[in-house]
Amino acid sequence: MKKVLLASVMAGLGFGMAGVTTASAAETYEQYQTAIDARQGSGVSGTAIFVPQDDGTMEVRLTAENADGLKASIHTGLCRYSNDSEGAPEMLAFSPEPLAQLDDIEDGKSTCSINMTADGMMTEPHSVAIYDGDAVVACGNIQ
């Protein structure tokens, strides 16, 4: 019994300490997709699609449910630290200052162009957050 419990605890610790996986810089894709999940029972969720452009920018196409009139932005760091980055590893901490602000969400959609390459987006953790005022009501990690 003790061996099974210890193995379960060790497996749980290993799962909790899993690192962030990002795409290799050598990999290229036509587009990237990120699921945006509701937080705090908001009912807001969606998808962001990132399409690399020939000029080195990225076109962002966001679709979201229950989000009309809300704002969305791209941040460095992971969603799990969006409410509190205290104690988070520096590379994973969610920066409250956005790297890019998307257009306001209207009819469940927002599009914009950001000055970020696919390599820049994938070599360190980034996330897409949807805000109602100052509160993050939905968030998705870009991986």
Tab-separated table of C-alpha atoms in Angstrom:
chain	number	residue	atom	x	y	z
A	1	MET	CA	0.000	0.000	0.000
A	2	LYS	CA	2.752	2.470	0.907
A	3	LYS	CA	4.598	1.758	-2.356
A	4	VAL	CA	1.458	2.436	-4.435
A	5	LEU	CA	0.782	5.684	-2.565
A	6	LEU	CA	4.384	6.840	-2.941
A	7	ALA	CA	4.333	6.014	-6.655
A	8	SER	CA	1.084	7.973	-7.041
A	9	VAL	CA	2.534	10.984	-5.211
A	10	MET	CA	5.711	10.881	-7.299
A	11	ALA	CA	3.699	10.610	-10.519
A	12	GLY	CA	1.611	13.597	-9.438
A	13	LEU	CA	4.713	15.642	-8.679
A	14	GLY	CA	6.188	14.790	-12.055
A	15	PHE	CA	2.988	15.851	-13.795
A	16	GLY	CA	2.880	19.152	-11.905
A	17	MET	CA	6.465	19.974	-12.826
A	18	ALA	CA	6.112	19.315	-16.550
A	19	GLY	CA	7.790	22.024	-18.599
A	20	VAL	CA	6.306	24.215	-21.270
A	21	THR	CA	6.662	22.795	-24.739
A	22	THR	CA	7.092	25.163	-27.639
A	23	ALA	CA	7.673	24.524	-31.308
A	24	SER	CA	11.209	24.362	-32.563
A	25	ALA	CA	12.402	27.379	-34.521
A	26	ALA	CA	13.163	25.001	-37.407
A	27	GLU	CA	9.488	24.006	-37.637
A	28	THR	CA	7.262	26.091	-39.873
A	29	TYR	CA	3.497	26.064	-40.083
A	30	GLU	CA	0.950	27.849	-42.220
A	31	GLN	CA	-0.925	28.956	-39.111
A	32	TYR	CA	-1.121	28.413	-35.362
A	33	GLN	CA	-4.291	27.936	-33.337
A	34	THR	CA	-4.888	28.542	-29.641
A	35	ALA	CA	-7.941	27.580	-27.591
A	36	ILE	CA	-9.118	30.315	-25.225
A	37	ASP	CA	-10.823	28.921	-22.143
A	38	ALA	CA	-13.305	30.586	-19.794
A	39	ARG	CA	-12.079	31.675	-16.373
A	40	GLN	CA	-14.011	32.354	-13.189
A	41	GLY	CA	-17.237	30.954	-14.686
A	42	SER	CA	-17.393	33.792	-17.227
A	43	GLY	CA	-18.814	31.734	-20.093
A	44	VAL	CA	-16.373	33.523	-22.435
A	45	SER	CA	-14.325	31.207	-24.663
A	46	GLY	CA	-12.946	31.102	-28.146
A	47	THR	CA	-10.112	30.469	-30.538
A	48	ALA	CA	-7.251	32.577	-31.836
A	49	ILE	CA	-5.623	31.761	-35.150
A	50	PHE	CA	-2.227	33.264	-35.966
A	51	VAL	CA	-1.279	33.455	-39.631
A	52	PRO	CA	2.348	34.387	-40.442
A	53	GLN	CA	2.631	37.051	-43.151
A	54	ASP	CA	5.420	37.499	-45.697
A	55	ASP	CA	6.434	40.824	-44.122
A	56	GLY	CA	7.300	39.170	-40.787
A	57	THR	CA	4.086	40.162	-39.020
A	58	MET	CA	1.312	37.909	-37.798
A	59	GLU	CA	-2.376	38.253	-38.630
A	60	VAL	CA	-4.530	37.389	-35.618
A	61	ARG	CA	-8.088	36.130	-36.110
A	62	LEU	CA	-9.949	35.796	-32.837
A	63	THR	CA	-13.422	34.308	-32.509
A	64	ALA	CA	-15.113	34.272	-29.118
A	65	GLU	CA	-18.455	33.433	-27.555
A	66	ASN	CA	-20.140	35.754	-25.055
A	67	ALA	CA	-17.421	38.367	-25.589
A	68	ASP	CA	-18.952	41.227	-27.596
A	69	GLY	CA	-17.574	44.567	-26.438
A	70	LEU	CA	-14.688	42.969	-24.533
A	71	LYS	CA	-10.998	43.545	-25.170
A	72	ALA	CA	-8.288	41.007	-26.019
A	73	SER	CA	-4.520	41.220	-25.929
A	74	ILE	CA	-1.368	39.150	-26.245
A	75	HIS	CA	0.981	38.837	-23.277
A	76	THR	CA	4.247	37.180	-22.394
A	77	GLY	CA	3.831	34.385	-19.869
A	78	LEU	CA	1.249	31.741	-19.144
A	79	CYS	CA	-2.444	32.043	-18.331
A	80	ARG	CA	-2.087	30.166	-15.059
A	81	TYR	CA	-0.261	33.227	-13.681
A	82	SER	CA	-2.628	35.882	-15.092
A	83	ASN	CA	-4.238	36.605	-11.721
A	84	ASP	CA	-1.034	36.370	-9.697
A	85	SER	CA	2.516	35.934	-10.995
A	86	GLU	CA	4.087	36.084	-7.540
A	87	GLY	CA	6.372	33.081	-7.145
A	88	ALA	CA	6.104	32.157	-10.833
A	89	PRO	CA	9.317	31.317	-12.674
A	90	GLU	CA	10.413	34.526	-14.426
A	91	MET	CA	10.099	33.040	-17.924
A	92	LEU	CA	6.530	31.858	-17.242
A	93	ALA	CA	5.163	34.874	-15.324
A	94	PHE	CA	2.208	36.598	-17.002
A	95	SER	CA	3.050	40.202	-17.831
A	96	PRO	CA	0.119	42.535	-17.160
A	97	GLU	CA	1.439	44.857	-19.890
A	98	PRO	CA	0.266	43.534	-23.265
A	99	LEU	CA	2.669	43.011	-26.141
A	100	ALA	CA	-0.163	43.694	-28.547
A	101	GLN	CA	-3.729	44.934	-28.176
A	102	LEU	CA	-6.320	43.380	-30.461
A	103	ASP	CA	-9.347	45.262	-31.770
A	104	ASP	CA	-12.433	45.199	-29.537
A	105	ILE	CA	-14.474	42.037	-30.028
A	106	GLU	CA	-17.591	42.683	-32.137
A	107	ASP	CA	-20.042	40.047	-33.333
A	108	GLY	CA	-17.770	37.459	-31.703
A	109	LYS	CA	-14.739	38.423	-33.796
A	110	SER	CA	-11.590	40.485	-33.696
A	111	THR	CA	-8.772	40.696	-36.212
A	112	CYS	CA	-5.535	42.605	-36.278
A	113	SER	CA	-1.927	42.456	-37.366
A	114	ILE	CA	0.863	42.268	-34.808
A	115	ASN	CA	4.592	42.818	-35.138
A	116	MET	CA	5.664	39.331	-34.154
A	117	THR	CA	7.129	36.499	-36.157
A	118	ALA	CA	6.220	32.858	-35.669
A	119	ASP	CA	9.687	32.196	-34.246
A	120	GLY	CA	9.314	35.082	-31.804
A	121	MET	CA	5.909	33.848	-30.735
A	122	MET	CA	6.968	30.247	-30.220
A	123	THR	CA	10.398	30.610	-28.589
A	124	GLU	CA	9.014	31.911	-25.295
A	125	PRO	CA	5.640	31.511	-23.577
A	126	HIS	CA	2.871	33.851	-24.728
A	127	SER	CA	-0.856	33.918	-24.108
A	128	VAL	CA	-4.047	35.524	-25.388
A	129	ALA	CA	-6.281	37.066	-22.729
A	130	ILE	CA	-9.827	38.406	-23.021
A	131	TYR	CA	-10.732	41.121	-20.514
A	132	ASP	CA	-13.911	42.439	-18.977
A	133	GLY	CA	-12.580	45.657	-17.494
A	134	ASP	CA	-9.396	44.679	-15.673
A	135	ALA	CA	-10.417	41.058	-15.056
A	136	VAL	CA	-9.141	38.247	-17.285
A	137	VAL	CA	-12.312	36.312	-18.158
A	138	ALA	CA	-10.766	33.927	-20.715
A	139	CYS	CA	-7.210	32.986	-21.572
A	140	GLY	CA	-5.268	30.625	-23.841
A	141	ASN	CA	-1.583	29.747	-23.971
A	142	ILE	CA	0.131	30.039	-27.352
A	143	GLN	CA	2.224	26.900	-27.753
